[in-house]
Amino acid sequence: MLKKILLTLSIMGLAVFAFADEAAEPVTLESLDAAVKATQANTDWLWTLIAAFMVFFMQLGFAMVETGFTRAKNAVNIIMKNLMDFAFGSIAFWAVGFALMFGTSNGFFGTEGFFISNWDMVDNWTLVFWMFQTVFCATAATIVSGAIAERANFTAYLVFTFIMSAIIYPVFGSWAWGSLFHGQGWLEGLGFIDFAGSTVVHSIGGWAALAGVIVIGPRIGKFTKDGKVRAIPGHNIPLATIGVFVLWFGWYGFNVGSETAADTSLALIAVNTTLAPAAGVITALFYTRFIYKKYDAGMALNGALAGLVGITAGCANVTPGFSLIIGGIAGILVVLSVQFFDKIKIDDPVGAISVHGMNGAWGTLAAGLFNYNFETHALEPVIVPQLIGIAAAFVWGFGTSFVLFKLINIFIKVRVSEQEELEGLDFHEHGIDAYPEYSKSYIK
């Protein structure tokens, strides 16, 4: 009986299969090719979105690094600035920035696509690309937060970050990356190399931070009357360490995701994004051991970030051996840069200018110096376009940000009062303390 039932079911299954097979369109080389292309496109889109989400996660990393490197009485203010960087930045980039950066261009900025009005509703690649570029924009804006930490007016900062996201970052981005969508920038026309943004994202953010620090001035007690530097330690180095690990993880989305395709080139980018920060940690750690006779944890953490920033421009066009050189130099450069800015009384609590501004410039130059042709297996240095791009980034990023901070200062004082700074921004700006059981530090 059981055998009869199984036989009947088998015959019915074969009949259904035969009917379905007869009804289906015949498989051809053209249909197979279309199916393969559709699968590849879907994979590319999925990877690009996953990478975007990883870069978004970097906002948490920045928040933790900045919070850990600053004092407990300003922790809420730091995390609120990082939160608002993305909230304000994404809306500003949606409304204005994306169009200026990637709209049909006159060579200097885009002129269409405001509010993503150039979205082709049949092809959603515009939305995928906007999502990926939005998280990059937020990264550039949040670099400023740490540099002016502990004494910046919250409202003034929000005005700056909105305009940074809407105009300052996108305009330079259009010069270097416009052709990735509908635009065409003058810098990329020169052969400028910046695969994932050592200059476009990091230097622009770093030079904007420098402008803000100059306008706002050093923290109370950072420099003594006789000009000596007084250390103001961060309150939570373990928290900053977690932030660096989060950033390193997110950087794989930053660099590897910039390929915007799931292809074989991803492996090289991932390897370079591993080796450069590893070298940066080591050189920063042992260089500080040599000059301070101690293994400086804070500098080692910034060494990792410096290596990541340094390899970002050239992660797709240099060999792993050169990535070690780039990262190793970045680790030493960040220490020297921090010392230099302290010497000229530029107070940057987290080292953002040194990590992002200086090493963004170094990474961009290195991408040209070590440009490797993988087809001919030969170095093909690109120097002049890189130097022009580095200079253009400084002039635009620093110049526009300095003017903007000065203009904001006319209407909203960009620096809080002495009392507010001494007592902490958490209480005065937000009405709450991150650690109510902690005693506050009043350095004068």
CSV table of C-alpha atoms in Angstrom, one decimal, residues 111-280:
chain,number,residue,atom,x,y,z
A,111,THR,CA,24.1,72.5,-10.1
A,112,GLU,CA,21.2,70.0,-9.9
A,113,GLY,CA,19.8,67.2,-7.8
A,114,PHE,CA,18.9,69.2,-4.7
A,115,PHE,CA,16.7,67.1,-2.3
A,116,ILE,CA,17.8,64.1,-4.4
A,117,SER,CA,15.5,65.3,-7.1
A,118,ASN,CA,17.7,63.4,-9.6
A,119,TRP,CA,16.6,60.1,-8.1
A,120,ASP,CA,15.6,57.7,-10.9
A,121,MET,CA,12.7,55.8,-9.3
A,122,VAL,CA,13.3,52.9,-11.7
A,123,ASP,CA,16.9,52.5,-10.7
A,124,ASN,CA,17.5,53.0,-7.0
A,125,TRP,CA,21.3,53.3,-7.3
A,126,THR,CA,21.0,57.0,-6.6
A,127,LEU,CA,19.7,56.1,-3.1
A,128,VAL,CA,22.4,53.6,-2.5
A,129,PHE,CA,25.1,56.0,-3.5
A,130,TRP,CA,23.5,58.8,-1.4
A,131,MET,CA,23.5,56.6,1.6
A,132,PHE,CA,27.2,55.7,1.2
A,133,GLN,CA,28.2,59.3,0.6
A,134,THR,CA,26.1,60.7,3.5
A,135,VAL,CA,28.1,58.7,6.1
A,136,PHE,CA,31.3,60.0,4.7
A,137,CYS,CA,30.0,63.6,5.0
A,138,ALA,CA,29.1,63.0,8.7
A,139,THR,CA,32.7,61.7,9.3
A,140,ALA,CA,34.2,64.9,7.9
A,141,ALA,CA,31.9,67.1,10.1
A,142,THR,CA,32.6,65.2,13.3
A,143,ILE,CA,36.4,65.6,13.1
A,144,VAL,CA,35.9,69.2,14.2
A,145,SER,CA,34.0,68.2,17.3
A,146,GLY,CA,37.0,66.7,19.2
A,147,ALA,CA,39.4,69.5,18.3
A,148,ILE,CA,37.2,72.3,19.8
A,149,ALA,CA,35.9,70.1,22.7
A,150,GLU,CA,35.3,71.4,26.2
A,151,ARG,CA,34.8,75.1,25.4
A,152,ALA,CA,32.6,75.4,22.3
A,153,ASN,CA,29.1,76.8,22.4
A,154,PHE,CA,26.7,74.0,21.4
A,155,THR,CA,24.4,76.1,19.3
A,156,ALA,CA,27.2,77.7,17.4
A,157,TYR,CA,28.6,74.2,16.7
A,158,LEU,CA,25.3,73.1,15.3
A,159,VAL,CA,25.3,76.0,12.9
A,160,PHE,CA,28.8,75.2,11.8
A,161,THR,CA,28.2,71.5,11.3
A,162,PHE,CA,25.1,72.1,9.2
A,163,ILE,CA,27.0,74.5,6.8
A,164,MET,CA,30.0,72.2,6.8
A,165,SER,CA,27.8,69.3,5.6
A,166,ALA,CA,25.8,71.4,3.1
A,167,ILE,CA,28.6,73.4,1.5
A,168,ILE,CA,32.2,73.2,2.7
A,169,TYR,CA,32.7,69.4,2.4
A,170,PRO,CA,30.6,68.8,-0.7
A,171,VAL,CA,32.2,71.6,-2.8
A,172,PHE,CA,35.7,70.2,-2.3
A,173,GLY,CA,34.3,66.7,-2.8
A,174,SER,CA,33.0,67.7,-6.2
A,175,TRP,CA,36.5,68.7,-7.2
A,176,ALA,CA,37.9,65.3,-6.5
A,177,TRP,CA,35.0,62.8,-6.8
A,178,GLY,CA,32.3,64.5,-8.9
A,179,SER,CA,32.6,61.9,-11.7
A,180,LEU,CA,31.6,59.1,-9.4
A,181,PHE,CA,28.0,60.2,-10.2
A,182,HIS,CA,26.9,63.0,-12.5
A,183,GLY,CA,29.6,65.6,-11.9
A,184,GLN,CA,33.1,66.3,-13.1
A,185,GLY,CA,35.7,68.0,-10.9
A,186,TRP,CA,38.8,69.9,-11.9
A,187,LEU,CA,41.1,68.1,-9.5
A,188,GLU,CA,40.2,64.6,-10.8
A,189,GLY,CA,40.8,66.0,-14.3
A,190,LEU,CA,44.4,66.5,-13.3
A,191,GLY,CA,44.8,62.9,-12.2
A,192,PHE,CA,44.4,63.5,-8.5
A,193,ILE,CA,44.3,60.2,-6.5
A,194,ASP,CA,42.3,59.9,-3.3
A,195,PHE,CA,40.5,56.6,-3.4
A,196,ALA,CA,38.6,56.8,-0.1
A,197,GLY,CA,39.2,60.3,1.2
A,198,SER,CA,42.5,61.0,3.0
A,199,THR,CA,42.1,64.6,1.7
A,200,VAL,CA,38.4,64.8,0.7
A,201,VAL,CA,37.2,63.6,4.1
A,202,HIS,CA,40.0,63.8,6.6
A,203,SER,CA,42.1,66.7,5.6
A,204,ILE,CA,39.0,68.9,5.0
A,205,GLY,CA,37.8,67.9,8.4
A,206,GLY,CA,41.2,68.5,10.0
A,207,TRP,CA,41.8,71.9,8.4
A,208,ALA,CA,38.3,73.0,9.4
A,209,ALA,CA,39.2,71.8,13.0
A,210,LEU,CA,42.3,73.9,12.9
A,211,ALA,CA,40.3,77.0,11.9
A,212,GLY,CA,37.9,76.4,14.8
A,213,VAL,CA,40.7,76.0,17.3
A,214,ILE,CA,42.3,79.2,16.3
A,215,VAL,CA,39.1,81.1,16.5
A,216,ILE,CA,38.0,79.6,19.8
A,217,GLY,CA,41.3,79.6,21.6
A,218,PRO,CA,42.9,77.1,24.0
A,219,ARG,CA,41.2,75.7,27.1
A,220,ILE,CA,41.6,77.5,30.4
A,221,GLY,CA,44.8,76.1,32.0
A,222,LYS,CA,46.2,74.4,28.9
A,223,PHE,CA,49.2,76.8,28.7
A,224,THR,CA,50.8,78.5,31.7
A,225,LYS,CA,51.6,82.2,31.8
A,226,ASP,CA,55.3,81.4,31.0
A,227,GLY,CA,54.2,79.4,27.9
A,228,LYS,CA,54.6,75.9,29.2
A,229,VAL,CA,52.2,73.1,28.1
A,230,ARG,CA,50.1,71.7,30.9
A,231,ALA,CA,48.7,68.2,30.3
A,232,ILE,CA,44.9,67.9,30.7
A,233,PRO,CA,44.4,64.1,30.8
A,234,GLY,CA,41.3,62.5,29.4
A,235,HIS,CA,39.1,60.8,31.9
A,236,ASN,CA,38.7,57.4,30.3
A,237,ILE,CA,41.4,55.8,28.2
A,238,PRO,CA,39.7,52.4,28.1
A,239,LEU,CA,36.6,54.1,26.5
A,240,ALA,CA,38.9,55.8,24.0
A,241,THR,CA,40.5,52.4,23.2
A,242,ILE,CA,37.1,50.9,22.5
A,243,GLY,CA,36.4,53.8,20.2
A,244,VAL,CA,39.6,53.1,18.2
A,245,PHE,CA,38.6,49.5,17.8
A,246,VAL,CA,35.2,50.6,16.6
A,247,LEU,CA,36.8,53.1,14.1
A,248,TRP,CA,39.2,50.5,12.8
A,249,PHE,CA,36.4,48.1,12.2
A,250,GLY,CA,34.3,50.8,10.5
A,251,TRP,CA,37.3,51.8,8.4
A,252,TYR,CA,37.0,48.5,6.5
A,253,GLY,CA,33.6,49.8,5.3
A,254,PHE,CA,35.2,53.2,4.7
A,255,ASN,CA,38.0,51.9,2.5
A,256,VAL,CA,36.8,48.6,1.2
A,257,GLY,CA,33.4,49.9,0.6
A,258,SER,CA,34.7,52.7,-1.5
A,259,GLU,CA,35.1,50.2,-4.3
A,260,THR,CA,31.2,50.1,-4.4
A,261,ALA,CA,31.4,46.7,-5.9
A,262,ALA,CA,31.9,43.1,-4.7
A,263,ASP,CA,34.9,42.2,-6.8
A,264,THR,CA,38.4,40.8,-6.4
A,265,SER,CA,40.0,44.1,-5.7
A,266,LEU,CA,38.5,44.2,-2.2
A,267,ALA,CA,41.2,41.8,-0.8
A,268,LEU,CA,44.1,44.2,-1.4
A,269,ILE,CA,42.2,47.2,0.1
A,270,ALA,CA,41.4,45.1,3.2
A,271,VAL,CA,45.0,44.0,3.6
A,272,ASN,CA,46.3,47.6,3.3
A,273,THR,CA,43.7,48.8,5.7
A,274,THR,CA,45.0,46.3,8.2
A,275,LEU,CA,48.8,46.8,7.8
A,276,ALA,CA,49.0,50.5,7.8
A,277,PRO,CA,47.3,51.1,11.2
A,278,ALA,CA,49.2,48.2,12.7
A,279,ALA,CA,52.4,49.9,11.6
A,280,GLY,CA,51.1,53.2,12.9
